[in-house]
């Protein structure tokens, strides 16, 4: 298992599996290439023999440099529940702490019960934000002191 | 005309007009709330008597802090061709220069002939990137030294 910072060359391999890893949901529009271009220092990819195993995409907030935001985390469906996501979150926490952050945020849709349970188990606080992304677009907000 | 940094409270008013300002195209999925949360120092809004006139959303690249990226620029259809967009670009250039940038990037779809002509007139270089956002998703890349 190799973990390294993400590059623009990783964009196609991630985008090609994204909908499949999310059980067929259309997700690719949520992950434009700009995230691979501009947030490399805090975004990581895991590969096994050259095959994509997992990735995390996040950045330091430019509104409040003490805060960091995780935009996307994906793990190959066959590699779930083996600790690779935890490893990526911990690597992200470590990296953004070095950059001066003491809080991490992320969000999900209320439908993602698995994500909500997972973030609780990782020590994130959880709250519901009605109409967060527009009318009828509720989101679950996670945050954690690091 | 009042120009100020964007806040999270501006999210709803921008998202509510976005598709309309883009001639009915579905655009809201391209502008999640995270841009209003985390890129306030380099994102601006123009209002006239409390009504939204225009906005620009951009950030400093965290991969290369000499580069900045403009994600979205919108002007009320009735206020186009009066220089408000130019004012926002110039304000963005000024702000990211203060933050250490000497180059600005942005992209559009090849269908946006108006955007391509506009960026040329603003001194951006223009190139076509086939499959930039995935297979069949060509983009026009703009860049400009500032």
PDB file of C-alpha atoms in Angstrom:
ATOM      1  CA  UNK A   1       0.000   0.000   0.000  1.00  0.00           C
ATOM      2  CA  UNK A   2       1.473   3.297  -1.116  1.00  0.00           C
ATOM      3  CA  UNK A   3       0.174   6.654   0.163  1.00  0.00           C
ATOM      4  CA  UNK A   4       1.216   9.876  -1.577  1.00  0.00           C
ATOM      5  CA  UNK A   5      -0.037  13.365  -2.366  1.00  0.00           C
ATOM      6  CA  UNK A   6      -2.523  13.555  -5.200  1.00  0.00           C
ATOM      7  CA  UNK A   7      -1.533  14.928  -8.640  1.00  0.00           C
ATOM      8  CA  UNK A   8      -3.538  16.129 -11.647  1.00  0.00           C
ATOM      9  CA  UNK A   9      -2.654  12.855 -13.375  1.00  0.00           C
ATOM     10  CA  UNK A  10      -4.808  11.069 -10.777  1.00  0.00           C
ATOM     11  CA  UNK A  11      -7.950  12.904 -11.873  1.00  0.00           C
ATOM     12  CA  UNK A  12      -9.051  10.475 -14.573  1.00  0.00           C
ATOM     13  CA  UNK A  13      -8.496   7.350 -12.507  1.00  0.00           C
ATOM     14  CA  UNK A  14     -10.544   8.759  -9.614  1.00  0.00           C
ATOM     15  CA  UNK A  15     -13.337  10.186 -11.745  1.00  0.00           C
ATOM     16  CA  UNK A  16     -13.637   6.916 -13.679  1.00  0.00           C
ATOM     17  CA  UNK A  17     -14.546   4.926 -10.546  1.00  0.00           C
ATOM     18  CA  UNK A  18     -16.380   7.590  -8.544  1.00  0.00           C
ATOM     19  CA  UNK A  19     -19.998   6.772  -9.435  1.00  0.00           C
ATOM     20  CA  UNK A  20     -19.322   3.035  -9.105  1.00  0.00           C
ATOM     21  CA  UNK A  21     -17.727   3.441  -5.658  1.00  0.00           C
ATOM     22  CA  UNK A  22     -20.818   5.431  -4.595  1.00  0.00           C
ATOM     23  CA  UNK A  23     -23.154   2.585  -5.567  1.00  0.00           C
ATOM     24  CA  UNK A  24     -24.141   4.103  -8.917  1.00  0.00           C
ATOM     25  CA  UNK A  25     -25.009   7.615  -7.665  1.00  0.00           C
ATOM     26  CA  UNK A  26     -23.962  10.444  -9.977  1.00  0.00           C
ATOM     27  CA  UNK A  27     -21.066  12.007  -8.085  1.00  0.00           C
ATOM     28  CA  UNK A  28     -18.559  13.191 -10.688  1.00  0.00           C
ATOM     29  CA  UNK A  29     -20.002  16.710 -10.936  1.00  0.00           C
ATOM     30  CA  UNK A  30     -19.118  17.202  -7.261  1.00  0.00           C
ATOM     31  CA  UNK A  31     -15.425  16.635  -7.862  1.00  0.00           C
ATOM     32  CA  UNK A  32     -14.162  18.947 -10.614  1.00  0.00           C
ATOM     33  CA  UNK A  33     -10.534  18.781 -11.624  1.00  0.00           C
ATOM     34  CA  UNK A  34      -9.742  22.010  -9.783  1.00  0.00           C
ATOM     35  CA  UNK A  35      -9.510  20.026  -6.533  1.00  0.00           C
ATOM     36  CA  UNK A  36      -6.717  17.925  -8.046  1.00  0.00           C
ATOM     37  CA  UNK A  37      -4.973  21.027  -9.402  1.00  0.00           C
ATOM     38  CA  UNK A  38      -5.041  23.296  -6.394  1.00  0.00           C
ATOM     39  CA  UNK A  39      -5.271  21.283  -3.161  1.00  0.00           C
ATOM     40  CA  UNK A  40      -2.442  18.791  -3.535  1.00  0.00           C
ATOM     41  CA  UNK A  41      -0.644  19.487  -0.221  1.00  0.00           C
ATOM     42  CA  UNK A  42      -3.643  18.216   1.788  1.00  0.00           C
ATOM     43  CA  UNK A  43      -5.014  15.578  -0.611  1.00  0.00           C
ATOM     44  CA  UNK A  44      -3.794  12.010  -0.738  1.00  0.00           C
ATOM     45  CA  UNK A  45      -4.194   8.836  -2.733  1.00  0.00           C
ATOM     46  CA  UNK A  46      -3.644   5.203  -1.761  1.00  0.00           C
ATOM     47  CA  UNK A  47      -2.578   2.671  -4.374  1.00  0.00           C
ATOM     48  CA  UNK A  48      -1.837  -1.029  -4.279  1.00  0.00           C
ATOM     49  CA  UNK A  49       0.311  -2.291  -7.161  1.00  0.00           C
ATOM     50  CA  UNK A  50      -0.670   0.767  -9.206  1.00  0.00           C
ATOM     51  CA  UNK A  51      -4.415   0.297  -8.612  1.00  0.00           C
ATOM     52  CA  UNK A  52      -6.468   2.975  -6.883  1.00  0.00           C
ATOM     53  CA  UNK A  53      -7.497   1.905  -3.377  1.00  0.00           C
ATOM     54  CA  UNK A  54      -8.629   5.139  -1.740  1.00  0.00           C
ATOM     55  CA  UNK A  55      -8.301   8.920  -1.752  1.00  0.00           C
ATOM     56  CA  UNK A  56      -8.988  11.999   0.365  1.00  0.00           C
ATOM     57  CA  UNK A  57      -9.424  15.536  -0.984  1.00  0.00           C
ATOM     58  CA  UNK A  58      -9.324  18.482   1.379  1.00  0.00           C
ATOM     59  CA  UNK A  59      -7.914  21.945   1.961  1.00  0.00           C
ATOM     60  CA  UNK A  60      -7.205  24.629   4.520  1.00  0.00           C
ATOM     61  CA  UNK A  61      -9.939  27.251   4.758  1.00  0.00           C
ATOM     62  CA  UNK A  62      -8.784  30.596   3.385  1.00  0.00           C
ATOM     63  CA  UNK A  63     -11.497  32.387   5.396  1.00  0.00           C
ATOM     64  CA  UNK A  64     -10.191  30.963   8.683  1.00  0.00           C
ATOM     65  CA  UNK A  65      -6.740  29.352   8.380  1.00  0.00           C
ATOM     66  CA  UNK A  66      -7.301  27.481  11.671  1.00  0.00           C
ATOM     67  CA  UNK A  67      -9.970  25.405   9.979  1.00  0.00           C
ATOM     68  CA  UNK A  68      -9.690  22.676   7.367  1.00  0.00           C
ATOM     69  CA  UNK A  69     -12.331  21.116   5.152  1.00  0.00           C
ATOM     70  CA  UNK A  70     -12.537  17.586   3.758  1.00  0.00           C
ATOM     71  CA  UNK A  71     -14.444  17.581   0.481  1.00  0.00           C
ATOM     72  CA  UNK A  72     -14.311  13.929  -0.565  1.00  0.00           C
ATOM     73  CA  UNK A  73     -13.119  10.600   0.803  1.00  0.00           C
ATOM     74  CA  UNK A  74     -13.449   7.422  -1.233  1.00  0.00           C
ATOM     75  CA  UNK A  75     -12.432   3.831  -0.580  1.00  0.00           C
ATOM     76  CA  UNK A  76     -12.654   0.963  -3.074  1.00  0.00           C
ATOM     77  CA  UNK A  77     -15.770  -1.078  -2.138  1.00  0.00           C
ATOM     78  CA  UNK A  78     -13.690  -4.242  -1.652  1.00  0.00           C
ATOM     79  CA  UNK A  79     -11.281  -2.516   0.717  1.00  0.00           C
ATOM     80  CA  UNK A  80     -13.768  -1.008   3.181  1.00  0.00           C
ATOM     81  CA  UNK A  81     -13.696  -1.624   6.941  1.00  0.00           C
ATOM     82  CA  UNK A  82      -9.979  -2.348   6.934  1.00  0.00           C
ATOM     83  CA  UNK A  83      -8.812   0.984   8.359  1.00  0.00           C
ATOM     84  CA  UNK A  84      -7.644   2.680   5.168  1.00  0.00           C
ATOM     85  CA  UNK A  85     -10.118   5.572   5.526  1.00  0.00           C
ATOM     86  CA  UNK A  86      -9.015   6.114   9.125  1.00  0.00           C
ATOM     87  CA  UNK A  87      -5.408   6.207   7.937  1.00  0.00           C
ATOM     88  CA  UNK A  88      -6.298   8.895   5.368  1.00  0.00           C
ATOM     89  CA  UNK A  89      -8.235  11.016   7.880  1.00  0.00           C
ATOM     90  CA  UNK A  90      -5.317  10.794  10.322  1.00  0.00           C
ATOM     91  CA  UNK A  91      -2.844  11.757   7.627  1.00  0.00           C
ATOM     92  CA  UNK A  92      -5.062  14.712   6.703  1.00  0.00           C
ATOM     93  CA  UNK A  93      -5.353  15.785  10.368  1.00  0.00           C
ATOM     94  CA  UNK A  94      -1.568  15.538  10.754  1.00  0.00           C
ATOM     95  CA  UNK A  95      -0.925  17.582   7.626  1.00  0.00           C
ATOM     96  CA  UNK A  96      -3.394  20.383   8.397  1.00  0.00           C
ATOM     97  CA  UNK A  97      -2.158  20.562  12.014  1.00  0.00           C
ATOM     98  CA  UNK A  98       1.309  21.261  10.597  1.00  0.00           C
ATOM     99  CA  UNK A  99      -0.323  24.011   8.504  1.00  0.00           C
ATOM    100  CA  UNK A 100      -1.872  25.595  11.615  1.00  0.00           C
ATOM    101  CA  UNK A 101      -5.364  24.111  11.780  1.00  0.00           C
ATOM    102  CA  UNK A 102      -7.121  22.969  14.939  1.00  0.00           C
ATOM    103  CA  UNK A 103     -10.558  22.111  13.536  1.00  0.00           C
ATOM    104  CA  UNK A 104     -11.778  19.964  10.633  1.00  0.00           C
ATOM    105  CA  UNK A 105     -15.165  20.152   8.926  1.00  0.00           C
ATOM    106  CA  UNK A 106     -16.968  18.055   6.378  1.00  0.00           C
ATOM    107  CA  UNK A 107     -20.561  17.458   5.287  1.00  0.00           C
ATOM    108  CA  UNK A 108     -22.751  14.721   3.862  1.00  0.00           C
ATOM    109  CA  UNK A 109     -26.338  14.208   2.746  1.00  0.00           C
ATOM    110  CA  UNK A 110     -28.803  12.897   5.359  1.00  0.00           C
ATOM    111  CA  UNK A 111     -29.255   9.762   3.226  1.00  0.00           C
ATOM    112  CA  UNK A 112     -25.669   8.661   3.931  1.00  0.00           C
ATOM    113  CA  UNK A 113     -26.317   6.773   7.156  1.00  0.00           C
ATOM    114  CA  UNK A 114     -23.013   4.928   6.804  1.00  0.00           C
ATOM    115  CA  UNK A 115     -21.075   8.177   6.551  1.00  0.00           C
ATOM    116  CA  UNK A 116     -22.873   9.614   9.586  1.00  0.00           C
ATOM    117  CA  UNK A 117     -22.094   6.531  11.700  1.00  0.00           C
ATOM    118  CA  UNK A 118     -18.501   6.532  10.484  1.00  0.00           C
ATOM    119  CA  UNK A 119     -17.870  10.189  11.346  1.00  0.00           C
ATOM    120  CA  UNK A 120     -19.420   9.679  14.798  1.00  0.00           C
ATOM    121  CA  UNK A 121     -17.030   6.776  15.363  1.00  0.00           C
ATOM    122  CA  UNK A 122     -14.146   9.053  14.329  1.00  0.00           C
ATOM    123  CA  UNK A 123     -15.138  11.589  17.000  1.00  0.00           C
ATOM    124  CA  UNK A 124     -16.792  14.174  14.771  1.00  0.00           C
ATOM    125  CA  UNK A 125     -19.724  16.126  16.197  1.00  0.00           C
ATOM    126  CA  UNK A 126     -22.836  15.865  14.054  1.00  0.00           C
ATOM    127  CA  UNK A 127     -25.591  18.385  13.331  1.00  0.00           C
ATOM    128  CA  UNK A 128     -28.391  18.744  10.799  1.00  0.00           C
ATOM    129  CA  UNK A 129     -28.439  21.937   8.693  1.00  0.00           C
ATOM    130  CA  UNK A 130     -31.797  22.346   6.910  1.00  0.00           C
ATOM    131  CA  UNK A 131     -31.655  23.880   3.399  1.00  0.00           C
ATOM    132  CA  UNK A 132     -27.847  24.119   3.691  1.00  0.00           C
ATOM    133  CA  UNK A 133     -27.195  23.819  -0.057  1.00  0.00           C
ATOM    134  CA  UNK A 134     -30.442  25.520  -1.113  1.00  0.00           C
ATOM    135  CA  UNK A 135     -34.130  24.834  -0.508  1.00  0.00           C
ATOM    136  CA  UNK A 136     -34.743  21.161   0.296  1.00  0.00           C
ATOM    137  CA  UNK A 137     -31.030  20.446   0.249  1.00  0.00           C
ATOM    138  CA  UNK A 138     -30.429  19.533   3.882  1.00  0.00           C
ATOM    139  CA  UNK A 139     -26.950  18.488   4.933  1.00  0.00           C
ATOM    140  CA  UNK A 140     -25.341  16.834   7.915  1.00  0.00           C
ATOM    141  CA  UNK A 141     -22.403  18.885   9.206  1.00  0.00           C
ATOM    142  CA  UNK A 142     -19.462  17.191  10.894  1.00  0.00           C
ATOM    143  CA  UNK A 143     -16.756  18.926  12.865  1.00  0.00           C
ATOM    144  CA  UNK A 144     -13.873  17.821  15.016  1.00  0.00           C
ATOM    145  CA  UNK A 145     -11.162  19.500  17.060  1.00  0.00           C
ATOM    146  CA  UNK A 146      -7.773  18.109  16.149  1.00  0.00           C
TER     147      UNK A 146
ATOM    148  CA  UNK B   1     -22.871  50.173  -6.141  1.00  0.00           C
ATOM    149  CA  UNK B   2     -21.318  48.465  -3.118  1.00  0.00           C
ATOM    150  CA  UNK B   3     -18.497  45.928  -3.434  1.00  0.00           C
ATOM    151  CA  UNK B   4     -17.554  43.762  -0.448  1.00  0.00           C
ATOM    152  CA  UNK B   5     -16.160  40.335   0.429  1.00  0.00           C
ATOM    153  CA  UNK B   6     -18.633  37.502   0.141  1.00  0.00           C
ATOM    154  CA  UNK B   7     -20.148  35.850   3.246  1.00  0.00           C
ATOM    155  CA  UNK B   8     -22.021  32.580   3.824  1.00  0.00           C
ATOM    156  CA  UNK B   9     -25.222  34.622   4.102  1.00  0.00           C
ATOM    157  CA  UNK B  10     -24.829  35.476   0.398  1.00  0.00           C
ATOM    158  CA  UNK B  11     -25.084  31.830  -0.644  1.00  0.00           C
ATOM    159  CA  UNK B  12     -28.873  31.655  -0.992  1.00  0.00           C
ATOM    160  CA  UNK B  13     -29.193  34.895  -2.942  1.00  0.00           C
ATOM    161  CA  UNK B  14     -26.525  33.817  -5.435  1.00  0.00           C
ATOM    162  CA  UNK B  15     -27.750  30.247  -5.820  1.00  0.00           C
ATOM    163  CA  UNK B  16     -31.344  31.441  -6.323  1.00  0.00           C
ATOM    164  CA  UNK B  17     -30.441  33.435  -9.455  1.00  0.00           C
ATOM    165  CA  UNK B  18     -27.611  31.311 -10.817  1.00  0.00           C
ATOM    166  CA  UNK B  19     -29.481  29.205 -13.395  1.00  0.00           C
ATOM    167  CA  UNK B  20     -31.465  32.241 -14.555  1.00  0.00           C
ATOM    168  CA  UNK B  21     -28.314  34.355 -15.027  1.00  0.00           C
ATOM    169  CA  UNK B  22     -26.863  31.490 -17.112  1.00  0.00           C
ATOM    170  CA  UNK B  23     -29.847  31.505 -19.471  1.00  0.00           C
ATOM    171  CA  UNK B  24     -31.586  28.542 -17.836  1.00  0.00           C
ATOM    172  CA  UNK B  25     -28.581  26.177 -17.752  1.00  0.00           C
ATOM    173  CA  UNK B  26     -28.313  24.042 -14.624  1.00  0.00           C
ATOM    174  CA  UNK B  27     -25.346  25.595 -12.837  1.00  0.00           C
ATOM    175  CA  UNK B  28     -26.055  25.384  -9.098  1.00  0.00           C
ATOM    176  CA  UNK B  29     -24.291  22.024  -8.655  1.00  0.00           C
ATOM    177  CA  UNK B  30     -21.051  23.737  -9.728  1.00  0.00           C
ATOM    178  CA  UNK B  31     -21.141  26.203  -6.868  1.00  0.00           C
ATOM    179  CA  UNK B  32     -21.491  24.384  -3.555  1.00  0.00           C
ATOM    180  CA  UNK B  33     -21.652  26.389  -0.371  1.00  0.00           C
ATOM    181  CA  UNK B  34     -18.074  25.488   0.530  1.00  0.00           C
ATOM    182  CA  UNK B  35     -16.861  28.243  -1.804  1.00  0.00           C
ATOM    183  CA  UNK B  36     -18.782  30.809   0.252  1.00  0.00           C
ATOM    184  CA  UNK B  37     -17.498  29.327   3.503  1.00  0.00           C
ATOM    185  CA  UNK B  38     -13.821  28.977   2.755  1.00  0.00           C
ATOM    186  CA  UNK B  39     -12.710  31.457   0.075  1.00  0.00           C
ATOM    187  CA  UNK B  40     -14.040  34.752   1.411  1.00  0.00           C
ATOM    188  CA  UNK B  41     -10.778  36.765   1.268  1.00  0.00           C
ATOM    189  CA  UNK B  42     -10.660  36.497  -2.541  1.00  0.00           C
ATOM    190  CA  UNK B  43     -14.394  36.407  -3.345  1.00  0.00           C
ATOM    191  CA  UNK B  44     -16.522  39.504  -3.789  1.00  0.00           C
ATOM    192  CA  UNK B  45     -20.113  40.545  -4.284  1.00  0.00           C
ATOM    193  CA  UNK B  46     -21.575  43.688  -5.849  1.00  0.00           C
ATOM    194  CA  UNK B  47     -24.940  44.995  -4.680  1.00  0.00           C
ATOM    195  CA  UNK B  48     -27.075  47.957  -5.627  1.00  0.00           C
ATOM    196  CA  UNK B  49     -29.628  49.002  -3.012  1.00  0.00           C
ATOM    197  CA  UNK B  50     -29.392  45.552  -1.454  1.00  0.00           C
ATOM    198  CA  UNK B  51     -29.984  43.720  -4.753  1.00  0.00           C
ATOM    199  CA  UNK B  52     -27.376  41.325  -6.134  1.00  0.00           C
ATOM    200  CA  UNK B  53     -25.624  42.787  -9.187  1.00  0.00           C
ATOM    201  CA  UNK B  54     -22.559  40.567  -9.621  1.00  0.00           C
ATOM    202  CA  UNK B  55     -20.116  38.265  -7.850  1.00  0.00           C
ATOM    203  CA  UNK B  56     -16.700  36.642  -8.262  1.00  0.00           C
ATOM    204  CA  UNK B  57     -15.544  33.490  -6.468  1.00  0.00           C
ATOM    205  CA  UNK B  58     -11.881  32.546  -6.486  1.00  0.00           C
ATOM    206  CA  UNK B  59      -8.976  31.383  -4.346  1.00  0.00           C
ATOM    207  CA  UNK B  60      -5.224  31.075  -4.105  1.00  0.00           C
ATOM    208  CA  UNK B  61      -3.919  27.698  -5.239  1.00  0.00           C
ATOM    209  CA  UNK B  62      -2.598  25.667  -2.305  1.00  0.00           C
ATOM    210  CA  UNK B  63      -0.466  23.570  -4.688  1.00  0.00           C
ATOM    211  CA  UNK B  64       1.345  26.649  -6.022  1.00  0.00           C
ATOM    212  CA  UNK B  65       0.757  29.796  -3.935  1.00  0.00           C
ATOM    213  CA  UNK B  66       1.913  31.982  -6.849  1.00  0.00           C
ATOM    214  CA  UNK B  67      -1.186  31.000  -8.764  1.00  0.00           C
ATOM    215  CA  UNK B  68      -4.821  31.934  -8.261  1.00  0.00           C
ATOM    216  CA  UNK B  69      -7.977  30.401  -9.679  1.00  0.00           C
ATOM    217  CA  UNK B  70     -11.296  32.048 -10.490  1.00  0.00           C
ATOM    218  CA  UNK B  71     -14.115  29.528 -10.182  1.00  0.00           C
ATOM    219  CA  UNK B  72     -17.189  31.609 -10.988  1.00  0.00           C
ATOM    220  CA  UNK B  73     -18.046  35.117 -12.148  1.00  0.00           C
ATOM    221  CA  UNK B  74     -21.661  36.207 -12.588  1.00  0.00           C
ATOM    222  CA  UNK B  75     -23.254  39.492 -13.592  1.00  0.00           C
ATOM    223  CA  UNK B  76     -26.994  40.259 -13.579  1.00  0.00           C
ATOM    224  CA  UNK B  77     -28.179  39.980 -17.220  1.00  0.00           C
ATOM    225  CA  UNK B  78     -29.421  43.587 -17.177  1.00  0.00           C
ATOM    226  CA  UNK B  79     -26.089  44.943 -15.960  1.00  0.00           C
ATOM    227  CA  UNK B  80     -23.771  43.340 -18.528  1.00  0.00           C
ATOM    228  CA  UNK B  81     -21.350  45.295 -20.715  1.00  0.00           C
ATOM    229  CA  UNK B  82     -21.090  48.124 -18.214  1.00  0.00           C
ATOM    230  CA  UNK B  83     -17.681  47.227 -16.762  1.00  0.00           C
ATOM    231  CA  UNK B  84     -18.779  45.584 -13.521  1.00  0.00           C
ATOM    232  CA  UNK B  85     -17.155  42.247 -14.406  1.00  0.00           C
ATOM    233  CA  UNK B  86     -13.896  44.020 -15.278  1.00  0.00           C
ATOM    234  CA  UNK B  87     -14.027  45.763 -11.902  1.00  0.00           C
ATOM    235  CA  UNK B  88     -14.414  42.399 -10.145  1.00  0.00           C
ATOM    236  CA  UNK B  89     -11.553  40.774 -12.083  1.00  0.00           C
ATOM    237  CA  UNK B  90      -9.307  43.744 -11.291  1.00  0.00           C
ATOM    238  CA  UNK B  91     -10.234  43.602  -7.619  1.00  0.00           C
ATOM    239  CA  UNK B  92      -9.477  39.874  -7.603  1.00  0.00           C
ATOM    240  CA  UNK B  93      -6.097  40.438  -9.337  1.00  0.00           C
ATOM    241  CA  UNK B  94      -5.237  43.155  -6.816  1.00  0.00           C
ATOM    242  CA  UNK B  95      -6.178  40.977  -3.853  1.00  0.00           C
ATOM    243  CA  UNK B  96      -4.295  37.855  -5.000  1.00  0.00           C
ATOM    244  CA  UNK B  97      -1.235  39.973  -5.923  1.00  0.00           C
ATOM    245  CA  UNK B  98      -1.193  41.131  -2.292  1.00  0.00           C
ATOM    246  CA  UNK B  99      -1.320  37.448  -1.304  1.00  0.00           C
ATOM    247  CA  UNK B 100       1.720  36.670  -3.498  1.00  0.00           C
ATOM    248  CA  UNK B 101       0.216  35.494  -6.800  1.00  0.00           C
ATOM    249  CA  UNK B 102       1.527  36.392 -10.237  1.00  0.00           C
ATOM    250  CA  UNK B 103      -0.730  34.211 -12.402  1.00  0.00           C
ATOM    251  CA  UNK B 104      -4.493  33.695 -12.630  1.00  0.00           C
ATOM    252  CA  UNK B 105      -6.301  30.737 -14.187  1.00  0.00           C
ATOM    253  CA  UNK B 106      -9.894  29.961 -15.014  1.00  0.00           C
ATOM    254  CA  UNK B 107     -11.782  27.641 -17.364  1.00  0.00           C
ATOM    255  CA  UNK B 108     -15.001  27.489 -19.323  1.00  0.00           C
ATOM    256  CA  UNK B 109     -16.856  25.104 -21.637  1.00  0.00           C
ATOM    257  CA  UNK B 110     -16.191  25.458 -25.390  1.00  0.00           C
ATOM    258  CA  UNK B 111     -19.885  26.371 -25.836  1.00  0.00           C
ATOM    259  CA  UNK B 112     -19.359  29.671 -23.982  1.00  0.00           C
ATOM    260  CA  UNK B 113     -18.271  31.804 -26.936  1.00  0.00           C
ATOM    261  CA  UNK B 114     -19.058  34.993 -25.009  1.00  0.00           C
ATOM    262  CA  UNK B 115     -16.823  33.968 -22.128  1.00  0.00           C
ATOM    263  CA  UNK B 116     -13.977  33.077 -24.511  1.00  0.00           C
ATOM    264  CA  UNK B 117     -14.196  36.449 -26.272  1.00  0.00           C
ATOM    265  CA  UNK B 118     -14.414  38.250 -22.938  1.00  0.00           C
ATOM    266  CA  UNK B 119     -11.335  36.583 -21.465  1.00  0.00           C
ATOM    267  CA  UNK B 120      -9.362  37.301 -24.646  1.00  0.00           C
ATOM    268  CA  UNK B 121     -10.340  40.975 -24.323  1.00  0.00           C
ATOM    269  CA  UNK B 122      -9.114  40.888 -20.695  1.00  0.00           C
ATOM    270  CA  UNK B 123      -5.705  39.648 -21.861  1.00  0.00           C
ATOM    271  CA  UNK B 124      -6.034  35.989 -20.884  1.00  0.00           C
ATOM    272  CA  UNK B 125      -4.297  33.410 -23.049  1.00  0.00           C
ATOM    273  CA  UNK B 126      -6.668  30.752 -24.359  1.00  0.00           C
ATOM    274  CA  UNK B 127      -6.134  27.044 -25.028  1.00  0.00           C
ATOM    275  CA  UNK B 128      -8.341  24.023 -25.634  1.00  0.00           C
ATOM    276  CA  UNK B 129      -7.894  21.040 -23.284  1.00  0.00           C
ATOM    277  CA  UNK B 130      -9.614  17.924 -24.683  1.00  0.00           C
ATOM    278  CA  UNK B 131     -11.222  15.597 -22.108  1.00  0.00           C
ATOM    279  CA  UNK B 132     -10.131  17.963 -19.321  1.00  0.00           C
ATOM    280  CA  UNK B 133     -13.010  17.080 -16.965  1.00  0.00           C
ATOM    281  CA  UNK B 134     -13.363  13.477 -18.152  1.00  0.00           C
ATOM    282  CA  UNK B 135     -14.024  11.822 -21.499  1.00  0.00           C
ATOM    283  CA  UNK B 136     -15.856  14.180 -23.853  1.00  0.00           C
ATOM    284  CA  UNK B 137     -15.659  17.016 -21.323  1.00  0.00           C
ATOM    285  CA  UNK B 138     -13.400  19.447 -23.184  1.00  0.00           C
ATOM    286  CA  UNK B 139     -12.617  22.760 -21.548  1.00  0.00           C
ATOM    287  CA  UNK B 140     -11.120  26.070 -22.588  1.00  0.00           C
ATOM    288  CA  UNK B 141      -8.286  27.092 -20.255  1.00  0.00           C
ATOM    289  CA  UNK B 142      -7.539  30.759 -19.633  1.00  0.00           C
ATOM    290  CA  UNK B 143      -4.434  32.110 -17.961  1.00  0.00           C
ATOM    291  CA  UNK B 144      -2.971  35.543 -17.390  1.00  0.00           C
ATOM    292  CA  UNK B 145       0.141  36.969 -15.768  1.00  0.00           C
ATOM    293  CA  UNK B 146      -0.790  39.665 -13.295  1.00  0.00           C
TER     294      UNK B 146
END
